Short mmCIF file of C-alpha atoms in Angstrom, two decimals:
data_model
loop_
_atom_site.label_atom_id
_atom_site.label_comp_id
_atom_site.label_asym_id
_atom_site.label_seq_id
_atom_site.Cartn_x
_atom_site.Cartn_y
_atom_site.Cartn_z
CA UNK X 1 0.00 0.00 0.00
CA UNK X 2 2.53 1.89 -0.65
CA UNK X 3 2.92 3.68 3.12
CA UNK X 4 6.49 4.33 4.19
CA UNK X 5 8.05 1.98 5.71
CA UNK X 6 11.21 2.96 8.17
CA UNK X 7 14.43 0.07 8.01
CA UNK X 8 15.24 -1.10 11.23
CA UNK X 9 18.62 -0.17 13.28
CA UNK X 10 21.31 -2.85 11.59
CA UNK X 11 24.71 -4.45 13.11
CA UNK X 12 23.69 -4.35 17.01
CA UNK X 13 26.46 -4.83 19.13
CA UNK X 14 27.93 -4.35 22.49
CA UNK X 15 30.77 -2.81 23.36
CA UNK X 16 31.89 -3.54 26.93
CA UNK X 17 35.34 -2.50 29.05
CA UNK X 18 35.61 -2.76 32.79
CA UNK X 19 32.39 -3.35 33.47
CA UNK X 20 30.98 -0.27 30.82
CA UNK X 21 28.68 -1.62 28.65
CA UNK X 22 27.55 0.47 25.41
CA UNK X 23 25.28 -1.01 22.78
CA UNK X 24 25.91 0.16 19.54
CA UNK X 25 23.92 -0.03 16.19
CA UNK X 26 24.20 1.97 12.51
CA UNK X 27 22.46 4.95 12.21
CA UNK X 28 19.06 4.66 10.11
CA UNK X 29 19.54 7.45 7.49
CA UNK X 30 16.51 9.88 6.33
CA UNK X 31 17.57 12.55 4.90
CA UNK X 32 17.22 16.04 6.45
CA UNK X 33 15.08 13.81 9.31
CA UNK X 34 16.14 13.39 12.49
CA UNK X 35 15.69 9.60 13.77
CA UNK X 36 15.09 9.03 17.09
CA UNK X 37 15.88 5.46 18.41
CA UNK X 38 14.47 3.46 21.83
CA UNK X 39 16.24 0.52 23.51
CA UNK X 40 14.30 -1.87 25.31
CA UNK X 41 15.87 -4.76 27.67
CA UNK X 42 14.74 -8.34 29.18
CA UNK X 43 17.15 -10.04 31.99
CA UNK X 44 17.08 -13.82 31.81
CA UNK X 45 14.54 -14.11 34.50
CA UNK X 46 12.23 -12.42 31.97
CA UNK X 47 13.15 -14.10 28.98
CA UNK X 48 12.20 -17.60 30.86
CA UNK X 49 9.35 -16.25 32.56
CA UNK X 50 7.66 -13.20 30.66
CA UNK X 51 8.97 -13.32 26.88
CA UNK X 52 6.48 -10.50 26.53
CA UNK X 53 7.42 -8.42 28.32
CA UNK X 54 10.11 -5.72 28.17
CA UNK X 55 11.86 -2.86 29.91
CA UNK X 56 12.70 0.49 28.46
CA UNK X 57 16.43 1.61 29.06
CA UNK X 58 16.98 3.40 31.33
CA UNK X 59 18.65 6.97 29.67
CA UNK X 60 17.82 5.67 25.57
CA UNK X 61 13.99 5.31 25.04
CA UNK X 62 14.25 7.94 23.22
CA UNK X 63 17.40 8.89 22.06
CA UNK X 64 19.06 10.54 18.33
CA UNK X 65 22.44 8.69 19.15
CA UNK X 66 23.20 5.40 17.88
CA UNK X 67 23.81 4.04 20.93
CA UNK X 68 22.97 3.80 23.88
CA UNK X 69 25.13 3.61 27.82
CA UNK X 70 23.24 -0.39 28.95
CA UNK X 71 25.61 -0.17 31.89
CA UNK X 72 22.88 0.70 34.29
CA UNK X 73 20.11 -1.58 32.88
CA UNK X 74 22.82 -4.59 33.15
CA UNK X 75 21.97 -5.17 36.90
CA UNK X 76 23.03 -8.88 37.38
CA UNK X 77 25.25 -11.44 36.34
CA UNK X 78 23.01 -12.96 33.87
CA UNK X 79 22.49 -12.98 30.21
CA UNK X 80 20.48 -10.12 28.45
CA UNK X 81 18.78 -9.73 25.54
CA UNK X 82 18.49 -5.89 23.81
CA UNK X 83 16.36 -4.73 20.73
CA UNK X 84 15.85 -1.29 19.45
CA UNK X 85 13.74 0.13 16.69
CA UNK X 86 13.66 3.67 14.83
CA UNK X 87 10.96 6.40 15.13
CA UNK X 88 10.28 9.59 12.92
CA UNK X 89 7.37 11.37 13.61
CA UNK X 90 4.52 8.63 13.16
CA UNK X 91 6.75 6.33 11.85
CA UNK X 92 8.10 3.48 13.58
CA UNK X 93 10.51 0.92 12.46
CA UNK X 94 10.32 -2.74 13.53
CA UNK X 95 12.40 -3.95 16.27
CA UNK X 96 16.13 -5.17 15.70
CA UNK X 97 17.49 -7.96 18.40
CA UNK X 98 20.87 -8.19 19.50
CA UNK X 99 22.17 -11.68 17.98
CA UNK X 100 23.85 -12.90 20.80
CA UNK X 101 22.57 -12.33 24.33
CA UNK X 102 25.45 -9.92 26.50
CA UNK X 103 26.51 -11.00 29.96
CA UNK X 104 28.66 -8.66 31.62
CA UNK X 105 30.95 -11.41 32.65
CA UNK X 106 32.54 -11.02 29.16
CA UNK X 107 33.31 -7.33 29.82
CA UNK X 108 37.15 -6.52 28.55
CA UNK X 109 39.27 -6.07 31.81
CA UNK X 110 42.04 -3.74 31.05
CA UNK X 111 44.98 -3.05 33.34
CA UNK X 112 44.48 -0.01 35.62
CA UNK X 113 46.54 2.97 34.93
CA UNK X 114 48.19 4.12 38.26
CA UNK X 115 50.83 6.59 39.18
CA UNK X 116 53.88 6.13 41.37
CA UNK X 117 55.03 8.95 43.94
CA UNK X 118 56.86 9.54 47.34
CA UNK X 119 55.16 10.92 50.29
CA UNK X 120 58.12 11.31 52.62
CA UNK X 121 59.51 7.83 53.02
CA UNK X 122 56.55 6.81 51.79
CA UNK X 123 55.86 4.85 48.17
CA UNK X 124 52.25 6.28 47.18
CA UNK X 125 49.89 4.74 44.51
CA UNK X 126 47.47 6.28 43.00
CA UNK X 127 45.30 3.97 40.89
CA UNK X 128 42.29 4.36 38.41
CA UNK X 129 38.71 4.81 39.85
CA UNK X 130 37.12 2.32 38.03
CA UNK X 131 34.07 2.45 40.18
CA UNK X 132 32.32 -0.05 42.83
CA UNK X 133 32.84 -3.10 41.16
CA UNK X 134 36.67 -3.22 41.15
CA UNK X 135 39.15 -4.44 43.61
CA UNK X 136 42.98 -3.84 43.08
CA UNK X 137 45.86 -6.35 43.56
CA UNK X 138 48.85 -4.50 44.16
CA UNK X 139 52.29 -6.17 43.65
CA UNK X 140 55.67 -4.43 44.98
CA UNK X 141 59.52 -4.58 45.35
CA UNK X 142 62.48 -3.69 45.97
CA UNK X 143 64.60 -3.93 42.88
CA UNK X 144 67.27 -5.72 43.99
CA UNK X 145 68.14 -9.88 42.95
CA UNK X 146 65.98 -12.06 44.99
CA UNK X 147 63.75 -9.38 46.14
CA UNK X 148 60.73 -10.59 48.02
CA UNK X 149 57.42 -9.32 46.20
CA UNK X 150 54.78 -8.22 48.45
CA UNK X 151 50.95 -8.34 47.45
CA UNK X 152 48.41 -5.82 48.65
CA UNK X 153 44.37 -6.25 47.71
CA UNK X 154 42.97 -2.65 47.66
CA UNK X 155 38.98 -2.51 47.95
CA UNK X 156 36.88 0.07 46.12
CA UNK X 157 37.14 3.68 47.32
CA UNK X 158 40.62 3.15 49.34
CA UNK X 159 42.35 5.37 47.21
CA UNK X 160 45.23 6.24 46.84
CA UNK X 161 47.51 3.70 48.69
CA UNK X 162 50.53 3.97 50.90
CA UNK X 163 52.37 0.25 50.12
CA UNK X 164 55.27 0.52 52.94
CA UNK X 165 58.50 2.50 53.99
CA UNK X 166 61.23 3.12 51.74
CA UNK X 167 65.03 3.36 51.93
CA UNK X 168 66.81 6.52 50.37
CA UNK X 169 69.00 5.53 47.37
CA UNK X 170 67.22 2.40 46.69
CA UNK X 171 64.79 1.45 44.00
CA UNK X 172 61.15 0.18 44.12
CA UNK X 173 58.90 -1.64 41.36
CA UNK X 174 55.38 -1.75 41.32
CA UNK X 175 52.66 -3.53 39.19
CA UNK X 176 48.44 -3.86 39.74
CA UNK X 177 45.68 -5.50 38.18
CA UNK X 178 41.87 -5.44 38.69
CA UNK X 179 39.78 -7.70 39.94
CA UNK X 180 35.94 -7.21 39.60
CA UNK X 181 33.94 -9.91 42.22
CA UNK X 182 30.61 -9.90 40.27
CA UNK X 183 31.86 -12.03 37.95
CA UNK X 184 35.08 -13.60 39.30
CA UNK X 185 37.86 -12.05 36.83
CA UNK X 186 40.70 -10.30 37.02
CA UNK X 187 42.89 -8.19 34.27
CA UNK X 188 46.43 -8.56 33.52
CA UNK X 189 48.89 -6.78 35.53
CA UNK X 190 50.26 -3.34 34.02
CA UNK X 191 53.58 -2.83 33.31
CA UNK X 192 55.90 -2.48 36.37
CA UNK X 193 56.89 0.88 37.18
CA UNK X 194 60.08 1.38 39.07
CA UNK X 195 61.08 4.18 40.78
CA UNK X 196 64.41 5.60 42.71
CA UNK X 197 64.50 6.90 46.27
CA UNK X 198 66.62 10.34 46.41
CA UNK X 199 69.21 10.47 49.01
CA UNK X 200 72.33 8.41 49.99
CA UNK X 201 71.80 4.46 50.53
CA UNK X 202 72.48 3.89 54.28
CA UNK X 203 75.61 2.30 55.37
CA UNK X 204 75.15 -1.67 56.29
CA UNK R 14 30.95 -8.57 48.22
CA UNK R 15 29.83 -12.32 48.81
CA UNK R 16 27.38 -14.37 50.32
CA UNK R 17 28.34 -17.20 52.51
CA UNK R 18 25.35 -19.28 53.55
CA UNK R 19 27.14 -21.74 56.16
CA UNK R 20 28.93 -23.64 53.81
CA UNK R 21 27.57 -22.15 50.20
CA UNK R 22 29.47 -18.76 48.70
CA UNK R 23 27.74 -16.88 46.33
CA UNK R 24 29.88 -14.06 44.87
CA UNK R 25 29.01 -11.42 41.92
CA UNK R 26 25.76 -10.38 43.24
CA UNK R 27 25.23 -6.34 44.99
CA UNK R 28 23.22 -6.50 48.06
CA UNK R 29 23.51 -2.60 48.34
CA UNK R 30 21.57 -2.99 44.35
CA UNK R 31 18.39 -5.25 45.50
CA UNK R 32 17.97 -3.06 49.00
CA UNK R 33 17.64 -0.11 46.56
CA UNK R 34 15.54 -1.88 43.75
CA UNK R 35 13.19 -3.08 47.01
CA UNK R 36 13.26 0.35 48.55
CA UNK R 37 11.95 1.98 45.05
CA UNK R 38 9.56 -0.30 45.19
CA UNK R 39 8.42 -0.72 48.82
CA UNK R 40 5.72 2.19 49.21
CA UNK R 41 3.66 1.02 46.20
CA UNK R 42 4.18 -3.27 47.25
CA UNK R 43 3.32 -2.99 50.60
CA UNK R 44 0.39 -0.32 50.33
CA UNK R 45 -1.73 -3.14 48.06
CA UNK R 46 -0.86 -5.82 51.11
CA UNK R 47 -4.50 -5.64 53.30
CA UNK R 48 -3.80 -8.67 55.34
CA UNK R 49 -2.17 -7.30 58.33
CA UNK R 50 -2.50 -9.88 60.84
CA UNK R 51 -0.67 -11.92 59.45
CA UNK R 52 3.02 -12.28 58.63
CA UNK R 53 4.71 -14.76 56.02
CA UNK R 54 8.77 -14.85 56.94
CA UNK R 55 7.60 -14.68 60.49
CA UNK R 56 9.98 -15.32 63.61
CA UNK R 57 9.73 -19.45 63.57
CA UNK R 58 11.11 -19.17 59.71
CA UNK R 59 14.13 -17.53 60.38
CA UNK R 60 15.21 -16.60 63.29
CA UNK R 61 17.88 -18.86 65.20
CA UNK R 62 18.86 -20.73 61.63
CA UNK R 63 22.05 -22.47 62.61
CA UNK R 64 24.75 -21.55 59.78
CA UNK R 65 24.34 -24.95 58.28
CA UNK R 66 20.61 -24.72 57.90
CA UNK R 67 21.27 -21.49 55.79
CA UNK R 68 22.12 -22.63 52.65
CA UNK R 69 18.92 -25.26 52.49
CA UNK R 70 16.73 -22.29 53.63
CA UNK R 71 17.76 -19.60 51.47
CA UNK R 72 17.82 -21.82 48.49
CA UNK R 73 14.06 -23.16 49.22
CA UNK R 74 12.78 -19.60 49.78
CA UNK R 75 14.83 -17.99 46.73
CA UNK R 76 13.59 -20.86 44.60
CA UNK R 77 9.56 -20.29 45.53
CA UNK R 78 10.36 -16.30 45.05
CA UNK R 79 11.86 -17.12 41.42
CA UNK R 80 9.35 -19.99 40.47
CA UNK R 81 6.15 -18.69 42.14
CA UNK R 82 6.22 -15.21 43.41
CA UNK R 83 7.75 -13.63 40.75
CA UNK R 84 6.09 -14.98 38.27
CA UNK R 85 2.61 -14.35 39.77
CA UNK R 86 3.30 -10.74 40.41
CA UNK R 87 4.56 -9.51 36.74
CA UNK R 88 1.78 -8.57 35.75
CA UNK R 89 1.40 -6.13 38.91
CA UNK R 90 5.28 -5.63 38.17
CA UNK R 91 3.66 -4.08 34.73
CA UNK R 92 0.46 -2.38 35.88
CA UNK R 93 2.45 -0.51 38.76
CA UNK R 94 5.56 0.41 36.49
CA UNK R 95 7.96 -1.57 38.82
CA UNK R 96 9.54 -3.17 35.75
CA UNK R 97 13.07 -2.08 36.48
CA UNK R 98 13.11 -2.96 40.31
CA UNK R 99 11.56 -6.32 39.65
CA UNK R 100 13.99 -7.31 36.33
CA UNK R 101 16.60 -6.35 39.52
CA UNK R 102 15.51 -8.19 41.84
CA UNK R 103 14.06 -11.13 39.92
CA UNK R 104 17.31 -11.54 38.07
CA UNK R 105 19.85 -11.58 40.81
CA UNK R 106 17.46 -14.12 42.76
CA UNK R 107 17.59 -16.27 39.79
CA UNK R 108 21.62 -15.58 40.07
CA UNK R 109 21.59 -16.66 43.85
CA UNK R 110 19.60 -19.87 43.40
CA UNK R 111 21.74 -21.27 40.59
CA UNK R 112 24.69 -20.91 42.17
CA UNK R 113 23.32 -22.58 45.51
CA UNK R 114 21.73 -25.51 43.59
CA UNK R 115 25.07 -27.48 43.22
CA UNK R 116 26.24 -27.17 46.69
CA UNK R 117 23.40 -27.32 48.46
CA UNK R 118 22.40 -30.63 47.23
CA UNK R 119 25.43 -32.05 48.66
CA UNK R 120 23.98 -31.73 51.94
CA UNK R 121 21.83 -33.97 53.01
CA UNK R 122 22.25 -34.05 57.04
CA UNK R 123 20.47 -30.86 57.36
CA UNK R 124 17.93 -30.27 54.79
CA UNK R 125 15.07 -31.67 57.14
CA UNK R 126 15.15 -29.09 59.53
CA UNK R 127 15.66 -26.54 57.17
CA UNK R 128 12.63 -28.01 54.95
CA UNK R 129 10.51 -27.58 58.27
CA UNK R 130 11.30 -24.05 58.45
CA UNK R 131 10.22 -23.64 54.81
CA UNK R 132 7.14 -25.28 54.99
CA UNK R 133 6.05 -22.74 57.86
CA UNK R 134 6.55 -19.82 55.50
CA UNK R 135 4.64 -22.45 52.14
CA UNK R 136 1.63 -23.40 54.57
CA UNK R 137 1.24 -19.72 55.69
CA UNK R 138 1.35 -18.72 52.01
CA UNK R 139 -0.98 -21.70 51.19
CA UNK R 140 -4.02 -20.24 53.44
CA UNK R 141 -4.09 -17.42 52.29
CA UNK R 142 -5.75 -16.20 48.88
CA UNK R 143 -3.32 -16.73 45.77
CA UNK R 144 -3.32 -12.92 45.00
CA UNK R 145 -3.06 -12.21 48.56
CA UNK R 146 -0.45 -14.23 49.47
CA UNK R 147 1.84 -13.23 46.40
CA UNK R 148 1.20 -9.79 47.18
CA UNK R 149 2.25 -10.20 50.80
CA UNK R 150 5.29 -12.01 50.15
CA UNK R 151 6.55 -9.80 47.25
CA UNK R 152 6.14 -7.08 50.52
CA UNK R 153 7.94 -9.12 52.67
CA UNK R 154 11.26 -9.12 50.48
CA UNK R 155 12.42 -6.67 53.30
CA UNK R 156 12.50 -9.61 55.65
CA UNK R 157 13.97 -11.60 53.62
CA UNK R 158 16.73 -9.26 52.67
CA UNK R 159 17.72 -7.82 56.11
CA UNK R 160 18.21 -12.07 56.87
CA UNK R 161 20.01 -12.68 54.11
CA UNK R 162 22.41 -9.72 54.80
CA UNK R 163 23.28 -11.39 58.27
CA UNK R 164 25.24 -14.14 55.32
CA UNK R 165 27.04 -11.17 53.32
CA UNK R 166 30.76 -9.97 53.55
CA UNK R 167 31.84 -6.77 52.32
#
């Protein structure tokens, strides 16, 4: 009948580091239109018990951007399915589903940027916020042959950290990683940074 | 951030999350509960559990709130515009229960006293009318939450 007919959002996918989850899609083009787009949501609970039923996003029903900031709707260690659809005006496209269902537990972990100083004698670390989810394993030492390393778990919020007491003229090396409890993974460690004590080493 | 229900750990689930998803929620749950005389997770269910009755407990109350409760009250969930809260708590139950179904079943010494405590809360629920009683213990996730916080580590 001839009505217009509006194409659905294409290539839906998620893009999700340390536990930030943005869905993605390509843009539906009108020209001179603007195209707004809403993302709805269904937890696995919901997808086993109430197929029907679905919830709007939380900051994307509507937005103009394609794509949309999940990280709030993702509220549980569980698979998710995501569909959006285009409006203009009266217009409303079908509904386009996210092939594979996301669970956050396949978020990309990447290694925290931190920053060595000295507080007095003291070796400071300042690490990456990377929000309530994420623990820090801390790993120091002195650099010296057979230095012991030491290990230090940081919790959320405890920032920044004072690791231990330093000796003037030596040298101290320092490497973290994440770990994020909800879904029992950790990231690699970053690249040590080492760094030298002023003053004169003390006489043995 | 972990549960540890005498011998059962569940990590990877946000207490702080379902308190706030339930306190959203609360007002609007607990205004459409009439039935005031009586009391579902009442004092017999769960006070006193020893540590190793936990696990059995939690994971025969989670498993009636995921198979029965929830699923009774979605269609409130959708007339009251709960949606959100409920997906919340809904989903991190179902989290909970799947990870207690392994090790729980490897404990048989205690299940029967823990079953006894359960059954107080089903009979309870059983006398009353369906919508009633689904109502009532979707208001009662309170209890159930401030119990299940005595079980979770920081």
């Amino acid at each position: 009948d001839g009505a217009a007919v509006l194409p659905a959002p294409q290539n839906l996918s998620v893009r999700s580091v340390n536990m930030k989850h943005v869905l993605t899609w390509s843009p539906v083009i009108v020209p001179e239109e603007i195209i707004h787009y809403s993302v709805e949501y269904q937890g696995e609970y919901e997808s086993l018990y109430m197929s029907h039923i679905w919830i709007p996003s939380s900051w994307c029903s509507p937005t103009q951007r394609p794509e949309c900031d999940i990280t709030e709707d993702i509220t549980a260690t569980v698979s998710y399915s995501l569909r959006v659809r285009a409006t203009l005006g009266s217009l409303t496209s079908a509904w386009s589903t996210l092939k594979h269902r996301f669970n956050q537990n396949s978020t990309i972990l990447t290694p925290p940027r931190m920053e060595i100083t000295m507080d007095g004698f003291h070796l400071l670390i300042k690490l990456e916020d990377l929000g309530p989810h994420f623990e820090f394993f801390v790993s120091y030492w002195r650099k010296e042959p057979g230095a012991k390393e030491h290990v230090k778990v940081v919790r959320p919020g405890v920032l920044p950290v004072y690791l231990e007491m330093v000796e003037p003229g030596a040298a101290y090396c320092v490497k973290a990683r994440t770990f994020v409890k909800a879904i029992g993974r950790h990231s690699a460690f970053s690249q040590p940074e080492c760094v030298k004590v002023q003053g004169e080493a003390l006489p043995l | 951030q972990e549960f540890q229900f005498g011998p059962c750990r569940v990590e990877g689930v946000v207490l702080q999350k379902l308190w706030q998803a339930f306190w959203a929620v609360k007002d609007i749950v607990q205004a459409q509960d009439n039935i005031t005389s009586v009391q579902l997770l009442r004092k017999e269910v769960l006070q006193n559990v020893p540590e190793t009755e936990s696990c059995h407990l939690i994971h025969a109350l989670l498993r009636f709130y995921v198979n029965t409760v929830f699923k009774s009250y979605r269609d409130k969930a959708v007339e009251f515009g709960i949606l959100k809260s409920f997906s919340i708590l809904a989903n991190n139950f179902f989290v909970i229960v799947s990870k207690l179904q392994a090790s729980q079943e490897k404990m048989f010494s205690t299940r029967k006293t823990a079953r006894r405590r359960f059954l107080l809360f089903h009979r309870a629920f059983k006398q009353l009318d369906r919508e009633a009683a689904v109502t009532k213990a979707f208001g009662e996730m309170d209890i159930l939450l401030s119990w299940m916080e005595k079980f979770y580590q920081l």
